[in-house]
Tab-separated table of C-alpha atoms and ligand atoms in Angstrom:
chain	number	residue	atom	x	y	z
A	1	MET	CA	7.187	14.713	-32.118
A	2	SER	CA	6.631	11.141	-33.494
A	3	GLU	CA	3.859	8.936	-31.965
A	4	SER	CA	6.466	6.671	-30.379
A	5	ASN	CA	8.309	9.679	-28.762
A	6	VAL	CA	4.807	10.934	-27.474
A	7	GLU	CA	4.289	7.420	-25.984
A	8	ASP	CA	7.832	7.335	-24.494
A	9	ARG	CA	7.364	10.869	-22.797
A	10	SER	CA	3.967	9.842	-21.432
A	11	GLN	CA	5.454	6.855	-19.431
A	12	ALA	CA	5.862	6.814	-15.652
A	13	THR	CA	9.487	6.467	-14.714
A	14	MET	CA	10.770	6.214	-11.084
A	15	GLU	CA	12.616	9.347	-11.544
A	16	LYS	CA	9.440	11.166	-12.565
A	17	ILE	CA	7.577	9.766	-9.632
A	18	VAL	CA	10.260	10.601	-7.104
A	19	SER	CA	10.502	14.126	-8.341
A	20	LEU	CA	6.821	14.733	-8.410
A	21	CYS	CA	6.474	13.281	-4.804
A	22	LYS	CA	8.839	15.631	-3.448
A	23	ARG	CA	7.574	18.658	-5.494
A	24	ARG	CA	3.971	18.211	-4.600
A	25	GLY	CA	4.314	16.872	-1.001
A	26	PHE	CA	3.531	13.222	-1.313
A	27	VAL	CA	6.880	11.683	-0.005
A	28	PHE	CA	10.069	13.260	1.444
A	29	GLN	CA	13.405	11.648	2.297
A	30	SER	CA	13.485	10.988	6.068
A	31	SER	CA	15.718	13.441	8.035
A	32	GLU	CA	16.541	15.194	4.844
A	33	ILE	CA	18.186	18.122	6.431
A	34	TYR	CA	20.863	15.762	8.008
A	35	GLY	CA	21.638	14.035	4.702
A	36	GLY	CA	18.650	11.689	4.846
A	37	GLN	CA	18.147	8.222	6.631
A	38	ALA	CA	18.236	5.261	4.230
A	39	GLY	CA	15.350	2.967	4.432
A	40	ALA	CA	12.906	5.364	5.748
A	41	TRP	CA	10.617	7.997	4.145
A	42	ASP	CA	8.268	10.665	5.384
A	43	TYR	CA	4.651	11.070	3.959
A	44	GLY	CA	3.878	14.679	3.322
A	45	PRO	CA	0.356	16.504	3.188
A	46	MET	CA	-0.557	14.688	-0.029
A	47	GLY	CA	1.091	11.462	0.751
A	48	VAL	CA	-0.666	11.032	4.101
A	49	GLU	CA	-4.019	11.761	2.717
A	50	LEU	CA	-3.380	9.094	-0.199
A	51	LYS	CA	-2.087	6.592	2.270
A	52	ASN	CA	-4.946	7.042	4.741
A	53	ARG	CA	-7.501	6.653	1.924
A	54	ILE	CA	-5.872	3.491	0.529
A	55	GLN	CA	-5.963	2.107	4.045
A	56	ARG	CA	-9.541	3.080	4.516
A	57	PHE	CA	-10.498	1.559	1.121
A	58	TRP	CA	-8.682	-1.694	2.224
A	59	TRP	CA	-10.298	-1.695	5.670
A	60	LYS	CA	-13.787	-1.247	4.201
A	61	GLU	CA	-13.254	-4.013	1.686
A	62	MET	CA	-11.994	-6.367	4.398
A	63	THR	CA	-14.153	-5.596	7.325
A	64	GLN	CA	-17.334	-3.719	6.456
A	65	LEU	CA	-17.965	-5.843	3.438
A	66	HIS	CA	-17.107	-9.168	5.121
A	67	ASP	CA	-19.305	-9.927	8.108
A	68	ASP	CA	-17.016	-12.548	9.380
A	69	ILE	CA	-13.886	-10.276	9.684
A	70	VAL	CA	-13.058	-8.104	12.724
A	71	GLY	CA	-10.144	-5.700	13.260
A	72	LEU	CA	-7.335	-5.560	15.716
A	73	ASP	CA	-4.607	-3.104	16.549
A	74	ALA	CA	-1.738	-4.975	18.374
A	75	ALA	CA	1.325	-3.423	19.834
A	76	ILE	CA	4.509	-3.231	17.761
A	77	LEU	CA	6.555	-4.581	20.769
A	78	MET	CA	5.803	-8.158	21.626
A	79	HIS	CA	7.108	-10.743	24.024
A	80	PRO	CA	10.403	-11.877	22.465
A	81	ARG	CA	9.282	-15.463	22.652
A	82	THR	CA	6.748	-14.567	19.903
A	83	TRP	CA	9.561	-14.364	17.416
A	84	GLU	CA	11.229	-17.623	18.531
A	85	ALA	CA	7.819	-19.404	18.123
A	86	SER	CA	7.141	-17.800	14.718
A	87	GLY	CA	10.425	-19.036	13.402
A	88	HIS	CA	11.837	-15.428	12.654
A	89	VAL	CA	14.649	-15.723	15.229
A	90	GLU	CA	15.924	-18.839	13.316
A	91	ASN	CA	14.767	-18.370	9.765
A	92	PHE	CA	14.191	-14.763	8.909
A	93	THR	CA	17.528	-14.238	7.365
A	94	ASP	CA	19.341	-13.113	4.324
A	95	PRO	CA	22.542	-14.709	3.078
A	96	LEU	CA	25.170	-11.811	3.120
A	97	VAL	CA	28.748	-11.309	2.018
A	98	ASP	CA	31.049	-8.339	2.511
A	99	CYS	CA	33.758	-7.241	0.318
A	100	LYS	CA	37.087	-6.917	2.357
A	101	LYS	CA	38.416	-4.126	-0.052
A	102	CYS	CA	35.538	-1.773	-0.839
A	103	LYS	CA	33.525	-2.672	2.253
A	104	GLN	CA	30.271	-3.069	0.285
A	105	ARG	CA	27.778	-5.608	1.532
A	106	PHE	CA	25.846	-7.901	-0.889
A	107	ARG	CA	23.053	-10.411	-0.809
A	108	ALA	CA	24.841	-13.666	-1.646
A	109	ASP	CA	21.838	-14.820	-3.850
A	110	GLN	CA	21.963	-11.650	-5.886
A	111	ILE	CA	25.600	-12.090	-7.054
A	112	ASP	CA	26.665	-13.952	-10.140
A	113	PRO	CA	27.274	-17.497	-8.782
A	114	ALA	CA	30.561	-17.778	-10.646
A	115	LYS	CA	31.899	-14.584	-8.811
A	116	LEU	CA	30.397	-15.932	-5.510
A	117	ALA	CA	32.329	-19.270	-6.012
A	118	LYS	CA	35.560	-17.445	-6.504
A	119	LYS	CA	34.739	-14.990	-3.660
A	120	GLU	CA	35.158	-12.008	-6.118
A	121	CYS	CA	33.412	-8.746	-5.444
A	122	PRO	CA	31.053	-7.760	-8.167
A	123	GLU	CA	31.888	-4.065	-7.805
A	124	CYS	CA	35.720	-3.800	-7.302
A	125	GLY	CA	37.076	-7.464	-7.768
A	126	GLY	CA	38.236	-7.431	-4.141
A	127	GLU	CA	38.003	-10.592	-1.874
A	128	LEU	CA	34.494	-11.392	-0.354
A	129	THR	CA	34.026	-12.937	3.040
A	130	ASP	CA	32.233	-16.216	3.562
A	131	THR	CA	28.454	-16.040	3.327
A	132	ARG	CA	26.791	-15.309	6.632
A	133	LYS	CA	23.177	-15.443	7.733
A	134	PHE	CA	21.960	-12.040	8.650
A	135	ASN	CA	18.657	-11.787	10.608
A	136	LEU	CA	16.414	-9.035	9.313
A	137	MET	CA	14.841	-8.229	12.650
A	138	PHE	CA	15.621	-4.896	14.363
A	139	LYS	CA	16.535	-5.397	17.965
A	140	THR	CA	15.801	-2.981	20.760
A	141	ASN	CA	15.916	-2.989	24.545
A	142	ILE	CA	13.316	-2.375	27.061
A	143	GLY	CA	14.210	-0.992	30.480
A	144	PRO	CA	17.151	1.176	31.759
A	145	VAL	CA	19.892	-1.454	31.652
A	146	ASP	CA	21.109	-2.468	28.207
A	147	ASP	CA	22.685	-5.865	29.261
A	148	GLY	CA	20.437	-8.017	26.855
A	149	SER	CA	17.898	-9.048	29.442
A	150	GLY	CA	15.470	-6.535	28.012
A	151	LEU	CA	15.964	-7.631	24.414
A	152	LEU	CA	12.975	-6.919	22.239
A	153	TYR	CA	12.429	-6.933	18.550
A	154	LEU	CA	10.603	-4.600	16.417
A	155	ARG	CA	7.909	-6.635	14.573
A	156	PRO	CA	8.916	-7.608	11.026
A	157	GLU	CA	5.267	-8.479	10.161
A	158	THR	CA	1.953	-7.553	11.794
A	159	ALA	CA	0.555	-11.222	11.508
A	160	GLN	CA	1.846	-12.351	14.877
A	161	GLY	CA	0.001	-9.849	16.778
A	162	ILE	CA	-3.190	-11.375	15.252
A	163	TYR	CA	-2.102	-15.047	16.116
A	164	VAL	CA	-1.427	-14.196	19.847
A	165	ASN	CA	-4.815	-12.625	20.138
A	166	TYR	CA	-6.730	-15.191	18.302
A	167	LYS	CA	-8.303	-16.745	21.484
A	168	ASN	CA	-9.035	-13.242	22.901
A	169	ILE	CA	-10.936	-12.524	19.828
A	170	VAL	CA	-12.852	-15.877	19.540
A	171	GLN	CA	-14.008	-15.432	23.211
A	172	SER	CA	-14.755	-11.709	23.278
A	173	LYS	CA	-16.558	-11.519	19.941
A	174	ARG	CA	-17.932	-15.173	19.810
A	175	MET	CA	-16.327	-15.642	16.442
A	176	LYS	CA	-17.203	-18.951	14.583
A	177	ILE	CA	-14.851	-20.568	12.079
A	178	PRO	CA	-14.340	-19.702	9.378
A	179	PHE	CA	-13.527	-15.990	10.330
A	180	GLY	CA	-10.940	-13.351	9.865
A	181	ILE	CA	-8.917	-10.775	11.791
A	182	ALA	CA	-7.608	-7.581	9.870
A	183	GLN	CA	-4.942	-5.353	11.032
A	184	VAL	CA	-2.945	-2.309	9.578
A	185	GLY	CA	0.403	-1.254	11.161
A	186	LYS	CA	4.057	-0.612	10.885
A	187	ALA	CA	6.605	-3.307	10.486
A	188	PHE	CA	10.351	-3.132	10.452
A	189	ARG	CA	12.971	-5.045	8.492
A	190	ASN	CA	16.810	-4.391	8.451
A	191	GLU	CA	16.800	-4.849	4.653
A	192	ILE	CA	20.128	-4.696	2.942
A	193	VAL	CA	18.858	-3.876	-0.501
A	194	ILE	CA	16.885	-0.641	-0.176
A	195	LYS	CA	16.394	0.899	-3.618
A	196	ASN	CA	13.534	1.932	-5.787
A	197	PHE	CA	12.286	4.642	-3.588
A	198	ILE	CA	9.522	3.384	-1.244
A	199	PHE	CA	9.259	-0.148	-2.711
A	200	ARG	CA	11.499	-1.763	-0.255
A	201	THR	CA	12.260	0.066	2.974
A	202	CYS	CA	13.255	-0.642	6.439
A	203	GLU	CA	10.222	0.867	8.004
A	204	PHE	CA	7.059	0.225	6.133
A	205	GLU	CA	3.274	-0.516	6.786
A	206	GLN	CA	1.306	-3.769	6.140
A	207	MET	CA	-2.265	-4.418	5.699
A	208	GLU	CA	-2.867	-7.989	6.798
A	209	MET	CA	-5.838	-10.229	7.227
A	210	GLN	CA	-5.588	-13.696	8.699
A	211	TYR	CA	-8.516	-16.070	7.992
A	212	PHE	CA	-9.039	-19.004	10.299
A	213	VAL	CA	-10.540	-22.174	8.807
A	214	LYS	CA	-11.137	-25.825	9.566
A	215	PRO	CA	-8.247	-28.128	8.442
A	216	GLY	CA	-9.184	-29.640	5.052
A	217	GLU	CA	-11.025	-26.489	4.039
A	218	ASP	CA	-7.808	-24.524	3.665
A	219	GLU	CA	-7.444	-25.000	-0.097
A	220	LYS	CA	-11.148	-23.900	-0.814
A	221	PHE	CA	-10.613	-20.654	1.170
A	222	PHE	CA	-7.104	-20.085	-0.227
A	223	ASN	CA	-8.731	-19.992	-3.795
A	224	TYR	CA	-11.455	-17.799	-2.447
A	225	TRP	CA	-9.060	-15.175	-1.054
A	226	ARG	CA	-7.037	-15.290	-4.163
A	227	GLU	CA	-10.164	-14.288	-6.150
A	228	GLN	CA	-11.188	-11.690	-3.528
A	229	ARG	CA	-7.751	-9.986	-3.526
A	230	TRP	CA	-7.692	-9.876	-7.446
A	231	ALA	CA	-11.118	-8.218	-7.357
A	232	TYR	CA	-9.867	-5.623	-4.906
A	233	TYR	CA	-7.477	-4.204	-7.434
A	234	ALA	CA	-10.219	-3.837	-10.109
A	235	LYS	CA	-12.206	-1.938	-7.506
A	236	LEU	CA	-9.310	0.237	-6.788
A	237	GLY	CA	-9.284	1.211	-10.472
A	238	VAL	CA	-5.896	-0.165	-11.262
A	239	ARG	CA	-5.032	-1.081	-14.855
A	240	MET	CA	-5.584	-4.895	-14.574
A	241	ASP	CA	-3.283	-5.760	-17.536
A	242	LYS	CA	-0.556	-4.433	-15.174
A	243	LEU	CA	-1.149	-7.212	-12.610
A	244	ARG	CA	-0.229	-10.983	-12.707
A	245	TRP	CA	0.028	-13.986	-10.426
A	246	HIS	CA	3.232	-15.563	-9.413
A	247	GLN	CA	3.183	-18.877	-7.595
A	248	HIS	CA	6.142	-19.499	-5.116
A	249	GLY	CA	8.223	-22.427	-6.166
A	250	PRO	CA	9.464	-24.879	-3.469
A	251	ASP	CA	12.709	-22.830	-2.921
A	252	GLU	CA	10.718	-19.672	-2.548
A	253	LEU	CA	8.121	-20.746	0.032
A	254	ALA	CA	8.451	-19.096	3.499
A	255	HIS	CA	9.233	-21.513	6.331
A	256	TYR	CA	5.429	-21.460	7.337
A	257	ALA	CA	3.776	-21.858	3.969
A	258	LYS	CA	2.146	-24.740	2.167
A	259	ASP	CA	1.281	-22.646	-0.899
A	260	ALA	CA	1.728	-18.999	-1.723
A	261	TYR	CA	0.848	-16.785	-4.545
A	262	ASP	CA	1.980	-13.187	-5.054
A	263	ILE	CA	0.136	-10.542	-6.962
A	264	GLU	CA	2.705	-8.740	-8.848
A	265	TYR	CA	2.401	-5.318	-10.608
A	266	GLU	CA	4.421	-3.976	-13.485
A	267	PHE	CA	6.318	-1.151	-11.801
A	268	PRO	CA	8.673	1.025	-13.963
A	269	MET	CA	11.491	-1.344	-12.807
A	270	GLY	CA	9.426	-4.431	-13.998
A	271	PHE	CA	7.062	-6.859	-12.450
A	272	LYS	CA	7.575	-6.860	-8.588
A	273	GLU	CA	5.497	-8.297	-5.665
A	274	LEU	CA	2.593	-6.226	-4.413
A	275	GLU	CA	0.945	-8.578	-2.016
A	276	GLY	CA	0.952	-12.223	-1.173
A	277	VAL	CA	-1.759	-14.747	-0.369
A	278	HIS	CA	-0.359	-17.558	1.754
A	279	ASN	CA	-1.646	-20.950	3.139
A	280	ARG	CA	0.149	-20.910	6.457
A	281	THR	CA	-1.402	-24.136	7.537
A	282	ASN	CA	-1.617	-24.585	11.356
A	283	TYR	CA	2.126	-23.719	11.711
A	284	ASP	CA	1.813	-20.467	13.626
A	285	LEU	CA	-0.911	-21.390	16.159
A	286	SER	CA	0.763	-24.849	16.849
A	287	ARG	CA	4.071	-23.029	17.452
A	288	HIS	CA	2.487	-20.445	19.806
A	289	GLN	CA	0.717	-23.262	21.650
A	290	GLN	CA	4.086	-25.100	21.990
A	291	PHE	CA	6.031	-22.008	23.072
A	292	SER	CA	3.287	-20.401	25.468
A	293	GLY	CA	1.929	-23.691	26.879
A	294	LYS	CA	-1.603	-22.234	26.299
A	295	ASP	CA	-4.197	-24.325	24.681
A	296	LEU	CA	-4.948	-22.626	21.350
A	297	GLN	CA	-7.360	-25.169	19.972
A	298	TYR	CA	-10.559	-24.190	18.610
A	299	ILE	CA	-13.762	-26.039	20.030
A	300	ASP	CA	-15.999	-26.379	16.977
A	301	GLN	CA	-19.612	-26.533	18.375
A	302	GLU	CA	-20.903	-27.013	14.756
A	303	SER	CA	-18.969	-30.248	14.592
A	304	GLY	CA	-19.831	-31.909	18.012
A	305	ASN	CA	-17.262	-29.924	19.880
A	306	GLU	CA	-14.485	-31.206	17.800
A	307	ARG	CA	-11.085	-29.582	18.874
A	308	TYR	CA	-8.656	-28.593	16.322
A	309	ILE	CA	-5.850	-26.011	15.675
A	310	PRO	CA	-7.204	-23.866	12.681
A	311	PHE	CA	-5.447	-23.485	9.438
A	312	ILE	CA	-4.745	-19.817	8.499
A	313	ILE	CA	-5.019	-18.287	4.994
A	314	GLU	CA	-3.127	-15.000	5.038
A	315	THR	CA	-3.571	-11.991	2.690
A	316	SER	CA	-0.560	-9.715	3.267
A	317	ALA	CA	-0.335	-6.475	1.428
A	318	GLY	CA	2.195	-3.598	1.962
A	319	LEU	CA	0.343	-0.273	2.414
A	320	THR	CA	3.364	1.880	1.403
A	321	ARG	CA	4.144	-0.485	-1.514
A	322	GLN	CA	0.403	-0.182	-2.647
A	323	LEU	CA	0.749	3.585	-2.441
A	324	LEU	CA	3.766	3.459	-4.769
A	325	MET	CA	1.917	1.098	-7.133
A	326	VAL	CA	-1.150	3.560	-7.183
A	327	LEU	CA	1.054	6.543	-7.993
A	328	CYS	CA	2.732	4.517	-10.732
A	329	ASP	CA	-0.435	3.352	-12.153
A	330	ALA	CA	-1.991	6.845	-11.995
A	331	TYR	CA	0.880	8.915	-13.561
A	332	GLU	CA	0.713	10.079	-17.135
A	333	ASP	CA	2.489	12.925	-18.952
A	334	GLN	CA	-0.274	13.665	-21.600
A	335	LYS	CA	-0.098	15.600	-24.665
A	336	VAL	CA	-2.991	17.945	-24.718
A	337	GLY	CA	-2.050	20.589	-27.262
A	338	ASP	CA	-0.077	21.417	-30.482
A	339	LYS	CA	1.568	24.735	-29.947
A	340	GLY	CA	5.011	23.063	-29.992
A	341	ASN	CA	5.971	24.135	-26.489
A	342	GLU	CA	5.776	22.769	-22.891
A	343	ASP	CA	2.095	23.911	-22.659
A	344	ASP	CA	1.235	21.080	-24.908
A	345	TRP	CA	1.799	18.628	-22.004
A	346	ARG	CA	0.194	18.070	-18.613
A	347	THR	CA	1.171	15.808	-15.836
A	348	VAL	CA	-1.808	13.988	-14.569
A	349	LEU	CA	-2.482	11.394	-11.848
A	350	HIS	CA	-5.484	9.397	-12.648
A	351	PHE	CA	-6.288	8.520	-9.052
A	352	HIS	CA	-9.638	6.793	-8.412
A	353	PRO	CA	-11.633	9.513	-6.742
A	354	ILE	CA	-11.993	7.201	-3.606
A	355	VAL	CA	-8.308	7.511	-2.963
A	356	ALA	CA	-7.369	10.894	-4.430
A	357	PRO	CA	-5.895	13.098	-1.630
A	358	VAL	CA	-8.250	16.003	-2.758
A	359	THR	CA	-11.601	15.197	-4.396
A	360	VAL	CA	-12.812	18.613	-5.213
A	361	ALA	CA	-10.886	21.888	-5.712
A	362	VAL	CA	-13.015	25.115	-5.795
A	363	LEU	CA	-11.483	27.762	-8.051
A	364	PRO	CA	-12.777	31.488	-8.392
A	365	LEU	CA	-12.069	32.648	-11.829
A	366	MET	CA	-11.063	36.012	-10.305
A	367	LYS	CA	-10.289	37.177	-6.805
A	368	LYS	CA	-12.269	40.325	-7.251
A	369	ASP	CA	-15.929	41.194	-7.587
A	370	GLY	CA	-17.005	38.871	-4.785
A	371	LEU	CA	-16.065	35.656	-6.639
A	372	ALA	CA	-13.483	34.672	-4.017
A	373	GLU	CA	-16.073	34.873	-1.299
A	374	LEU	CA	-18.742	33.145	-3.213
A	375	ALA	CA	-16.040	30.279	-4.006
A	376	GLN	CA	-15.205	30.054	-0.365
A	377	ASP	CA	-18.777	29.739	0.453
A	378	ILE	CA	-19.251	26.813	-2.088
A	379	ARG	CA	-16.271	25.152	-0.671
A	380	ARG	CA	-17.746	25.358	2.885
A	381	GLU	CA	-20.945	23.597	1.623
A	382	LEU	CA	-18.800	20.690	0.087
A	383	LYS	CA	-16.440	20.369	2.989
A	384	ASP	CA	-18.510	17.995	5.044
A	385	GLU	CA	-18.862	15.465	2.413
A	386	PHE	CA	-15.567	15.765	0.287
A	387	ALA	CA	-11.875	16.345	0.753
A	388	THR	CA	-11.691	19.928	-0.613
A	389	ASP	CA	-9.041	22.455	-1.634
A	390	TYR	CA	-9.171	26.148	-2.707
A	391	ASP	CA	-6.931	27.931	-5.010
A	392	GLN	CA	-7.216	31.467	-6.311
A	393	GLY	CA	-3.759	32.099	-7.451
A	394	GLY	CA	-2.718	32.545	-11.045
A	395	ALA	CA	-4.377	31.806	-14.490
A	396	ILE	CA	-7.216	29.170	-14.317
A	397	GLY	CA	-5.416	26.934	-16.790
A	398	ARG	CA	-2.302	26.895	-14.558
A	399	ARG	CA	-4.498	26.099	-11.571
A	400	TYR	CA	-6.184	23.146	-13.457
A	401	ARG	CA	-2.685	21.757	-14.192
A	402	ARG	CA	-1.736	22.069	-10.654
A	403	GLN	CA	-4.832	20.020	-9.588
A	404	ASP	CA	-4.123	17.496	-12.423
A	405	GLU	CA	-0.668	17.034	-11.023
A	406	VAL	CA	-1.823	15.845	-7.591
A	407	GLY	CA	-4.816	13.800	-9.155
A	408	THR	CA	-7.784	15.989	-8.105
A	409	PRO	CA	-10.667	14.409	-10.155
A	410	PHE	CA	-13.022	17.343	-9.985
A	411	CYS	CA	-12.498	21.195	-10.203
A	412	VAL	CA	-15.449	23.421	-9.554
A	413	THR	CA	-14.974	26.905	-11.156
A	414	VAL	CA	-16.870	30.011	-9.969
A	415	ASP	CA	-17.408	32.791	-12.397
A	416	TYR	CA	-19.556	35.759	-13.160
A	417	GLN	CA	-22.359	33.587	-14.427
A	418	THR	CA	-22.298	32.006	-10.903
A	419	LYS	CA	-23.310	35.360	-9.506
A	420	GLU	CA	-26.195	35.670	-12.065
A	421	ASP	CA	-27.781	32.281	-12.247
A	422	GLY	CA	-26.257	30.245	-9.445
A	423	THR	CA	-24.518	27.713	-11.724
A	424	VAL	CA	-20.864	26.540	-11.430
A	425	THR	CA	-18.556	24.675	-13.846
A	426	VAL	CA	-17.380	21.179	-13.113
A	427	ARG	CA	-14.378	20.109	-14.821
A	428	PHE	CA	-13.343	16.457	-14.980
A	429	ARG	CA	-9.659	15.665	-14.658
A	430	ASP	CA	-9.346	12.668	-17.007
A	431	SER	CA	-11.507	13.934	-20.101
A	432	MET	CA	-10.983	17.756	-19.125
A	433	GLU	CA	-14.677	17.920	-20.073
A	434	GLN	CA	-16.603	20.798	-18.492
A	435	ILE	CA	-20.309	20.954	-17.606
A	436	ARG	CA	-22.463	23.468	-16.053
A	437	VAL	CA	-24.491	22.594	-12.983
A	438	LYS	CA	-26.712	24.323	-10.556
A	439	ARG	CA	-25.117	24.958	-7.184
A	440	GLU	CA	-27.798	22.963	-5.324
A	441	GLU	CA	-27.129	19.895	-7.614
A	442	LEU	CA	-23.367	20.118	-7.150
A	443	GLU	CA	-23.028	17.636	-4.374
A	444	ALA	CA	-25.271	14.937	-6.057
A	445	THR	CA	-23.413	15.411	-9.472
A	446	LEU	CA	-20.095	14.861	-7.749
A	447	LYS	CA	-21.327	11.757	-5.826
A	448	LYS	CA	-22.769	10.363	-8.910
A	449	ALA	CA	-19.384	10.928	-10.767
A	450	ILE	CA	-17.480	9.258	-7.947
A	451	LYS	CA	-19.946	6.222	-7.945
A	452	GLU	CA	-19.678	5.794	-11.697
A	453	TYR	CA	-15.978	6.575	-12.155
A	454	LYS	CA	-14.059	4.842	-14.904
A	455	ARG	CA	-10.602	5.881	-15.783
A	456	GLY	CA	-10.768	7.985	-18.982
B	501	LIG	N1	2.997	-11.861	6.975
B	501	LIG	C1	3.549	-12.306	5.768
B	501	LIG	C2	4.499	-11.328	5.353
B	501	LIG	O1	4.941	-10.311	6.012
B	501	LIG	P1	5.903	-10.724	3.156
B	501	LIG	O2	5.743	-11.261	1.728
B	501	LIG	O3	7.294	-10.838	3.814
B	501	LIG	O4	4.771	-11.575	3.951
B	501	LIG	C3	4.011	-8.970	2.821
B	501	LIG	O5	5.305	-9.313	3.139
B	501	LIG	C4	3.989	-7.704	1.927
B	501	LIG	O6	4.445	-6.709	2.736
B	501	LIG	C5	4.735	-7.734	0.685
B	501	LIG	O7	4.156	-8.167	-0.442
B	501	LIG	C6	5.060	-6.128	0.429
B	501	LIG	O8	3.947	-5.577	-0.076
B	501	LIG	C7	5.127	-5.686	1.857
B	501	LIG	N2	6.695	-5.542	2.239
B	501	LIG	C8	7.404	-6.666	2.662
B	501	LIG	N3	8.675	-6.129	2.894
B	501	LIG	C9	8.695	-4.863	2.699
B	501	LIG	C10	9.634	-3.781	2.717
B	501	LIG	N4	10.927	-4.054	3.128
B	501	LIG	N5	9.294	-2.519	2.301
B	501	LIG	C11	7.971	-2.302	1.829
B	501	LIG	N6	7.041	-3.185	1.902
B	501	LIG	C12	7.394	-4.396	2.203
């Protein structure tokens, strides 16, 4: 195989990611036995661990490491006036056209303008309807009577739960500007274009932080948060040459934004938005003050009790989209041999140990001669500190490959020497290097390796 073929084969493609996710229990199609539900996905045993770890990593970064940020978990169902105030009822729309012949629905802004002008369907050439505004919020109903009086929306972003609680948090936690509120939770959008696996879905999770600042200081903190969010991805161990900034042009800016930058990642289908950093001005709080009739001004004791509506800098990341990014970034089909068969290749996920679903797998070389019991015992010792797995089935090489495929950074192998001198083998996923350590030094060895981890 030539060098370029080796390089081609090693690349992550969306097909390979989707297949691995199903095979190894990361992500399943929602309601698969009924033919699947478009726009929704289920996270399997590996997927939920990975998602929880990414969420925990983000939460620690944004709260524990920032003294001036506190957390919140607001309800998904909010008073419907929230969405009038936020502008979502009026503005959160996609321009849509339907084909009268093939009945397909398209986003008007994604059709060739010449075809749109002629009202010609890009798929079958049939006649298109006029462009209509389609609101992306899911509607539901509260109460037993479905007559419209109990209309509610499933939140399309978590941010509004933070804005409506801002006064509660200022008062209960005695927060002083500048300060932030962080939240992770589900959001729902009736997206028309749902392709590329979990990249764009109707049900997804966001990790948002709203930072409240004095008017006039917004640009300074906007730049500060751009730097912070960029640095986050370096800490997460992502290949930084795969990331870039994209500033929103005037026609892209959301109705609330004065300035906005996306961090984009080079997914297998090209550079796409990963998260946004937005200067939302005082739009949201002003509108909530107007619609609720409640005084949402901040009284700034540091500035002689000056009253103002704070400006908001928002960092808004998709948790499920970040999970897809982490998977794509970690994926490699690596040539590791020269036998001329499939054994020359391994699929490996180079997850940072901080997010890997399993941190350490303990493997007895053989099931017999007390090695299995000894390995179980060692696993028990590690359980409290690390996410562990245990595997005693099949040849040791196959078991290493299975762990590589789910991104387990360390394997601990228990063999006959362990019985004699109490040492075990630690195998490192990226380099496949193996070292021998004493059982009592195992925990410290692993902790050091996690702390000093650099992708190999
Ligand atoms: N509060 C601001 C806000 O929601 P957004 O750019 O619409 O801004 C923020 O969304 C992030 O949420 C995006 O960068 C993306 O990571 C994620 N996201 C948005 N829509 C999504 C969808 N349909 N499926 C998955 N993730 C989505």
